[in-house]
mmCIF file of C-alpha atoms in Angstrom:
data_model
loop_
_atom_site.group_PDB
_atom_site.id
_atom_site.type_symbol
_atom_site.label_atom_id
_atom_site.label_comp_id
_atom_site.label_asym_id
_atom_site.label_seq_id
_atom_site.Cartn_x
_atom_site.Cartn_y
_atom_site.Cartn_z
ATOM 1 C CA UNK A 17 18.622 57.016 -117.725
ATOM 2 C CA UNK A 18 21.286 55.002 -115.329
ATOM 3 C CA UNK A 19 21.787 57.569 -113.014
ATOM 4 C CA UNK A 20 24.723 55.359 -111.082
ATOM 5 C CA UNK A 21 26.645 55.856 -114.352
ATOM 6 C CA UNK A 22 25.902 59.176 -115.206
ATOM 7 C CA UNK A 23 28.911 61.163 -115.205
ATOM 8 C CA UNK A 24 27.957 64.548 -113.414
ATOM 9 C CA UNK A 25 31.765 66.917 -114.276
ATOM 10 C CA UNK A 26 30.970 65.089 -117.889
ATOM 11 C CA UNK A 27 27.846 66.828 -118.180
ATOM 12 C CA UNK A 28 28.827 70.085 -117.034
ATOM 13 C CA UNK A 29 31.636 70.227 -118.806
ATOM 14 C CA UNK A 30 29.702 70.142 -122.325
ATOM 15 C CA UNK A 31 27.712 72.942 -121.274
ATOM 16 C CA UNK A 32 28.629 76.371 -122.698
ATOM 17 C CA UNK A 33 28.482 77.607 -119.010
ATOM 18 C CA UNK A 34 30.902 75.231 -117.545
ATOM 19 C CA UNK A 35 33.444 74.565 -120.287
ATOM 20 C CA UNK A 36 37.016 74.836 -119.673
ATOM 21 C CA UNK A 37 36.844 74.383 -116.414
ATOM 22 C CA UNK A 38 39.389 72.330 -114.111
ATOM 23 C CA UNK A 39 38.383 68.913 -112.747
ATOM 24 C CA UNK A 40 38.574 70.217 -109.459
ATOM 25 C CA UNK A 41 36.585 73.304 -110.199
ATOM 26 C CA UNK A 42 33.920 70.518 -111.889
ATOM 27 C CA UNK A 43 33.897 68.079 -109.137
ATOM 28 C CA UNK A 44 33.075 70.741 -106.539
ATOM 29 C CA UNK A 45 30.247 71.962 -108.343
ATOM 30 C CA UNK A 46 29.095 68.602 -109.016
ATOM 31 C CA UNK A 47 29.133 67.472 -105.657
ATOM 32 C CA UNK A 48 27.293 70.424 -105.075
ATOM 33 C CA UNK A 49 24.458 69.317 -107.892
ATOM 34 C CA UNK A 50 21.482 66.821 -107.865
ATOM 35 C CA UNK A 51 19.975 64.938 -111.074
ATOM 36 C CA UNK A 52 16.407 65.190 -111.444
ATOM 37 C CA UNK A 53 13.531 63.360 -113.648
ATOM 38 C CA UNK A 54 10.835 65.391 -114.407
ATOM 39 C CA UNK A 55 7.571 64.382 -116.551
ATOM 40 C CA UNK A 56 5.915 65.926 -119.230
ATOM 41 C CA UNK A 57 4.184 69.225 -118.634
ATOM 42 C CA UNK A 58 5.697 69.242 -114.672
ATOM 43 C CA UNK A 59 6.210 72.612 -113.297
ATOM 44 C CA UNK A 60 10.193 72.954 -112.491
ATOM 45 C CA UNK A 61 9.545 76.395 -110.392
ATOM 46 C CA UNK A 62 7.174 78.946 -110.639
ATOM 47 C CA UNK A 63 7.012 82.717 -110.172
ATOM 48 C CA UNK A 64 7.440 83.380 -106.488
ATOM 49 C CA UNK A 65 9.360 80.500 -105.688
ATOM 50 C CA UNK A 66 12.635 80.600 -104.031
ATOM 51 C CA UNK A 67 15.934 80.743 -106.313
ATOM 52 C CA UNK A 68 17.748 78.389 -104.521
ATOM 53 C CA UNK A 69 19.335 76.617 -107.801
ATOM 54 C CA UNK A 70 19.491 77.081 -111.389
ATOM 55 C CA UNK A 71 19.647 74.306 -114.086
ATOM 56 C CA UNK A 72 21.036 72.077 -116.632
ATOM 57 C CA UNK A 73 19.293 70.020 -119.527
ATOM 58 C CA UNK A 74 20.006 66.534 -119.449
ATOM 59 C CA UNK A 75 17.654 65.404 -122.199
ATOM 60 C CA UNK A 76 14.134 66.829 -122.867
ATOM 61 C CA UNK A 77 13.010 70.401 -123.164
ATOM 62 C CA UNK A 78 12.047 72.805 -120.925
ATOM 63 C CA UNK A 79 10.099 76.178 -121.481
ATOM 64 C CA UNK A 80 10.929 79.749 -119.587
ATOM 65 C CA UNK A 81 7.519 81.329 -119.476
ATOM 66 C CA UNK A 82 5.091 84.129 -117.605
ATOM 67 C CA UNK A 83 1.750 84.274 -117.412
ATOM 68 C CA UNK A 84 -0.328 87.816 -117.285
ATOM 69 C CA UNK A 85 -3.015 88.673 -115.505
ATOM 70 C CA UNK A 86 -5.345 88.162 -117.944
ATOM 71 C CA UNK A 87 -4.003 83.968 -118.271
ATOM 72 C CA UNK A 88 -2.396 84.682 -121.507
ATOM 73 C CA UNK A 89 1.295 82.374 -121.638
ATOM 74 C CA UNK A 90 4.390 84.742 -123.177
ATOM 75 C CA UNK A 91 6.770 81.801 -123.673
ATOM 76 C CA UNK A 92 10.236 83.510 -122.968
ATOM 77 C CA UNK A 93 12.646 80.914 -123.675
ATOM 78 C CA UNK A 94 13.298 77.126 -124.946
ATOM 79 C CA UNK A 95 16.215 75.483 -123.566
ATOM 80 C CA UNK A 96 17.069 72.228 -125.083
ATOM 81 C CA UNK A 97 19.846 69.205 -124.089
ATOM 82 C CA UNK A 98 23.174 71.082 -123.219
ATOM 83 C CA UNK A 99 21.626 74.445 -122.333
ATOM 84 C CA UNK A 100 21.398 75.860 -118.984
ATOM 85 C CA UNK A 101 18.771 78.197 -117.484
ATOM 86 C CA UNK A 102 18.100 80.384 -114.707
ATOM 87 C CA UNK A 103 21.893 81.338 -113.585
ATOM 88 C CA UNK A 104 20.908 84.959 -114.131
ATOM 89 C CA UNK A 105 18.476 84.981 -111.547
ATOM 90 C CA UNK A 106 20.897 83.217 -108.814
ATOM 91 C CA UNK A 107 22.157 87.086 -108.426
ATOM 92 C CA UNK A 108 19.048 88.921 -107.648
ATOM 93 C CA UNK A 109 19.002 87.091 -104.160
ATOM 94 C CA UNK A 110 14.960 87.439 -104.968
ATOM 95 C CA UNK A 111 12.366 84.325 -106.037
ATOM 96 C CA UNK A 112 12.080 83.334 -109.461
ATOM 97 C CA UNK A 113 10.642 86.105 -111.571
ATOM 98 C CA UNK A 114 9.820 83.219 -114.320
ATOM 99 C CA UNK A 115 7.981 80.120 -114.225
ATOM 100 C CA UNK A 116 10.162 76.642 -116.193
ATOM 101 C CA UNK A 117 7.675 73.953 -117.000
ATOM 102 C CA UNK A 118 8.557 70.864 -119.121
ATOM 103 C CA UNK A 119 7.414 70.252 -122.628
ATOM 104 C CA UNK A 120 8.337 66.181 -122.740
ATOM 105 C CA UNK A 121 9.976 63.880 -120.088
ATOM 106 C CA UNK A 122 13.087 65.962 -118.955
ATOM 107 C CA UNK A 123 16.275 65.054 -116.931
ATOM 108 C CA UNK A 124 18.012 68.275 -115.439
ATOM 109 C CA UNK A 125 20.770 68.400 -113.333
ATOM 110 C CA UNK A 126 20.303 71.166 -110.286
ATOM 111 C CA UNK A 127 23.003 72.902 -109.297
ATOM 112 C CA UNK A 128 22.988 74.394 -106.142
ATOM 113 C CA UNK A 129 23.279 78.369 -105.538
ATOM 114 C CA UNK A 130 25.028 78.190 -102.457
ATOM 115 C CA UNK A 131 27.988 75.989 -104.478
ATOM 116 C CA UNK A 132 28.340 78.706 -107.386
ATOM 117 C CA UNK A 133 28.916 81.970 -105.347
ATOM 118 C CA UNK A 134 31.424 79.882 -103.100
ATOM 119 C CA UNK A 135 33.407 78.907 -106.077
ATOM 120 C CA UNK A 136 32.877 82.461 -107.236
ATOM 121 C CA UNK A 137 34.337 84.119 -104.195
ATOM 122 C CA UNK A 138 37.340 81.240 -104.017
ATOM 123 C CA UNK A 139 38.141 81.717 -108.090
ATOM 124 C CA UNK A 140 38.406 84.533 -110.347
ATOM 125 C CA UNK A 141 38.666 82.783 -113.273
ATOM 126 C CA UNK A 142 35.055 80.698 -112.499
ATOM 127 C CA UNK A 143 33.922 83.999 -111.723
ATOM 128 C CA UNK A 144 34.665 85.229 -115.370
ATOM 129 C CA UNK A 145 32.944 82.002 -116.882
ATOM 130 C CA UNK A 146 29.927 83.296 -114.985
ATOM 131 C CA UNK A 147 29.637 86.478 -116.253
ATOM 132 C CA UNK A 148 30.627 85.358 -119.865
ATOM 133 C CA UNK A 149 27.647 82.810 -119.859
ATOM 134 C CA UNK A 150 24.907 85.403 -118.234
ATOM 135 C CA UNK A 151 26.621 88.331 -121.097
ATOM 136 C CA UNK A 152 25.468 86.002 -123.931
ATOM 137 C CA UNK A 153 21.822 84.844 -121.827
ATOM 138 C CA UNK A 154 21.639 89.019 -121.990
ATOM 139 C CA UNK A 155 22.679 89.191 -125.619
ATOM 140 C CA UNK A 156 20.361 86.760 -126.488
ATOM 141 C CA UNK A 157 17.704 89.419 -125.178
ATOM 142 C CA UNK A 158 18.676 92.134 -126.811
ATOM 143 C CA UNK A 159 18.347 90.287 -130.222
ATOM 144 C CA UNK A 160 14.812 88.869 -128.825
ATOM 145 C CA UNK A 161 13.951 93.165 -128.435
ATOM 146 C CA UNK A 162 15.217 93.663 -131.557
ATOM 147 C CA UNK A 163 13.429 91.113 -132.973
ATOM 148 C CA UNK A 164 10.186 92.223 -131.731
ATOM 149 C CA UNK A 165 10.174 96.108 -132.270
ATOM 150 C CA UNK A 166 11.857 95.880 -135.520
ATOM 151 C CA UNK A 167 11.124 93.192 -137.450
ATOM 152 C CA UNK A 168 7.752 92.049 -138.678
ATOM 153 C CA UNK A 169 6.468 88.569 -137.756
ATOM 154 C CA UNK A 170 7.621 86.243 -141.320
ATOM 155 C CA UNK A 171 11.071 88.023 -141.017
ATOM 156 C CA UNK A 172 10.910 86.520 -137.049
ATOM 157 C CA UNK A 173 9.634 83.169 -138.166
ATOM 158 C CA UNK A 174 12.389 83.134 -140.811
ATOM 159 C CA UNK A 175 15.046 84.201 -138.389
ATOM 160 C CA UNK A 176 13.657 81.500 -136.613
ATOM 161 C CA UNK A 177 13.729 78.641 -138.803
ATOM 162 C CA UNK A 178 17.290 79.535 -140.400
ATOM 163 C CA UNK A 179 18.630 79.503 -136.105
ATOM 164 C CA UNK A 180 17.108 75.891 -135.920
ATOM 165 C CA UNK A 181 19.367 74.835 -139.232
ATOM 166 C CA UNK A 182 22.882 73.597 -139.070
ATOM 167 C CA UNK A 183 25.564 76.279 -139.856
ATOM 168 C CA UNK A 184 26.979 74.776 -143.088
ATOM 169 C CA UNK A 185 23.653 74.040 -144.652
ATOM 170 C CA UNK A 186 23.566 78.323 -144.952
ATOM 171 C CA UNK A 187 25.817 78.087 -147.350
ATOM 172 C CA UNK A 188 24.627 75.412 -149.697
ATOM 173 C CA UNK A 189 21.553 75.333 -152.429
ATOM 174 C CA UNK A 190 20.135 72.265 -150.333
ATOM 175 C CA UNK A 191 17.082 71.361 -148.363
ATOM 176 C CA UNK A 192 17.165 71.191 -145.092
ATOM 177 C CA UNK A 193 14.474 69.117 -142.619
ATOM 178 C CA UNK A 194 13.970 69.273 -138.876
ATOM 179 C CA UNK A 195 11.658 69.190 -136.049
ATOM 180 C CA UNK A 196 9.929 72.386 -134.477
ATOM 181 C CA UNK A 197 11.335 71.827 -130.300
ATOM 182 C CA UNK A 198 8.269 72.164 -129.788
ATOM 183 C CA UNK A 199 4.316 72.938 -130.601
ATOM 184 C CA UNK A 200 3.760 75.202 -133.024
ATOM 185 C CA UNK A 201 1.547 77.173 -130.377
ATOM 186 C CA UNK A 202 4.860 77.269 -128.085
ATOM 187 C CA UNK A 203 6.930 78.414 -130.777
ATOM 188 C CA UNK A 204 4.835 81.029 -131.674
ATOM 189 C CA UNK A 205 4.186 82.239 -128.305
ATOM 190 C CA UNK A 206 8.196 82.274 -128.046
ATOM 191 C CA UNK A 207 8.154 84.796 -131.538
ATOM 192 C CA UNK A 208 5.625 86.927 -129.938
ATOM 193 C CA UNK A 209 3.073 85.535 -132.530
ATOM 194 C CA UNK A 210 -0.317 84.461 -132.641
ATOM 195 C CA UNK A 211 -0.830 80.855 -133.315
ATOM 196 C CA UNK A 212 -3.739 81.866 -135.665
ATOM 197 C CA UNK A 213 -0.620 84.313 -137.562
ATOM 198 C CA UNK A 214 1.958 81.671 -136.839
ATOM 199 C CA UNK A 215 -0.160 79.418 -138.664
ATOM 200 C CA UNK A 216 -0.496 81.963 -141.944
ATOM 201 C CA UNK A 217 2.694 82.472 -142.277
ATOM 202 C CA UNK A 218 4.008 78.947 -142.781
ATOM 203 C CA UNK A 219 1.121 78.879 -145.305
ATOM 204 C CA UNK A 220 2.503 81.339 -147.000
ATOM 205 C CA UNK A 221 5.856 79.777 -146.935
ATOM 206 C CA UNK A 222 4.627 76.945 -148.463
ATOM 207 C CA UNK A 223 2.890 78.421 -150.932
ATOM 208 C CA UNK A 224 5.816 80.190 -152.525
ATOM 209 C CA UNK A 225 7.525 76.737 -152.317
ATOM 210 C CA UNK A 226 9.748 77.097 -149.782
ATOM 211 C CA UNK A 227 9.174 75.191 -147.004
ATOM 212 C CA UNK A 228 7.296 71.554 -146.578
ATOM 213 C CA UNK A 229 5.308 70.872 -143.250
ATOM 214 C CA UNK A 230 4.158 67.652 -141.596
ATOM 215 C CA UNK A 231 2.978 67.967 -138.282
ATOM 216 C CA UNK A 232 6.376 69.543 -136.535
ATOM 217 C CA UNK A 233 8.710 68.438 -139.002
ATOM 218 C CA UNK A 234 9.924 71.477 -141.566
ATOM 219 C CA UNK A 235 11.352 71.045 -144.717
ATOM 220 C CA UNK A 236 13.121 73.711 -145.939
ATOM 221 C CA UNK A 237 13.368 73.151 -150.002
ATOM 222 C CA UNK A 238 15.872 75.794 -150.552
ATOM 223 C CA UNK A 239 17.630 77.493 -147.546
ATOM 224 C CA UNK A 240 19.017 80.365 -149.938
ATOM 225 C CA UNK A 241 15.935 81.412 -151.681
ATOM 226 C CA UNK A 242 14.333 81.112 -147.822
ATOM 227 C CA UNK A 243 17.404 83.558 -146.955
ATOM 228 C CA UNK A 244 16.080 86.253 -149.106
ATOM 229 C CA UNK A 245 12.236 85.881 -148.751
ATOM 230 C CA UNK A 246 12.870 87.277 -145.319
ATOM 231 C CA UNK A 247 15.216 90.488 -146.458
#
């Protein structure tokens, strides 16, 4: 990637986090922010670490993850190109209680801490952009709860698969094919699954015809009938 022509307000602008706000409110953050080229499997931060920034994907993937005690990985999160991580945690004015590593080359942009709760205190209206963007990071954690206490691991992996399809395809009597963001270990560590179960229930899935696999790339044969397999 050119970074002399990468266009920094551009980039923050597409991002859920950052959109709709002014040029000026943009080019102060940006000043504010650093691009960075990471390669595959390269710790980001780790658990302890200070939170002096949080982060935007460029291009890559990154993973959100913790490790217990025992050395087992929980994989907490996946954030792809246009998705932003770690903002929550710029609040807690404590380290990083997660650890980001990448899963392929990965270009972030860092945005500095110190930049957001300036424009916070100088804007109200930056300040609500905030708040709406960590409201959905915590909605999207209730759902994960839900997810796990009440629903069993093929209606997860289905719930899955149906998020990683395009909107309109819900609605048609079509087949659908895409990539896994990453290894099917990963992924299942993300569902709260067992690779071993991960690995049974695509089986099963394509034994009732539903689904084609090679390698990482799915094949949904008929996103309907896929619909109600997991009711």
């Amino acid at each position: 990637m050119d970074t002399d022509s990468f266009d920094m307000p551009q980039c923050l602008a597409d991002t859920p986090l950052f959109s709709g706000l002014s040029k000026d409110e943009l080019a102060r953050i940006s000043a504010a922010s650093q691009l960075s080229h990471y390669a595959n499997e390269c710790l980001v931060f780790r658990v302890g670490d200070p939170c002096e920034s949080f982060y935007v994907v460029v291009s890559g993937q990154v993973k959100l993850f913790l490790v217990s005690p025992t050395g087992q990985e929980k994989v907490v999160e996946i954030f792809s190109p246009g998705q932003s991580f770690a903002e929550a945690l710029l609040f807690l004015d404590k380290p990083y209680i997660l650890s980001a590593k990448t899963l392929t080359d990965t270009v972030l942009v860092c945005v500095n801490k110190n930049s957001v709760l300036h424009e916070i205190d100088r804007d109200a209206h930056f300040a609500r952009h905030m708040l709406a963007g960590i409201s959905r990071r915590l909605h999207g954690l209730i759902c994960d709860v839900e997810g796990y206490t009440l629903r069993n691991g093929m209606q997860r992996l289905i719930g899955y698969l149906l998020r990683e399809i395009d909107t309109h395809a819900l609605t048609a009597q079509n087949t659908v094919t895409f990539s896994l963001p990453a290894s099917k270990a990963t992924v299942a560590s993300r569902l709260s699954l067992t690779p071993e179960y991960f690995s049974r229930i695509l089986h099963e899935l394509v034994a009732h015809k539903l689904i084609k696999i090679n390698r990482r790339e799915i094949c949904v044969l008929n996103v309907q009938k896929l619909v109600k397999y997991g009711h």
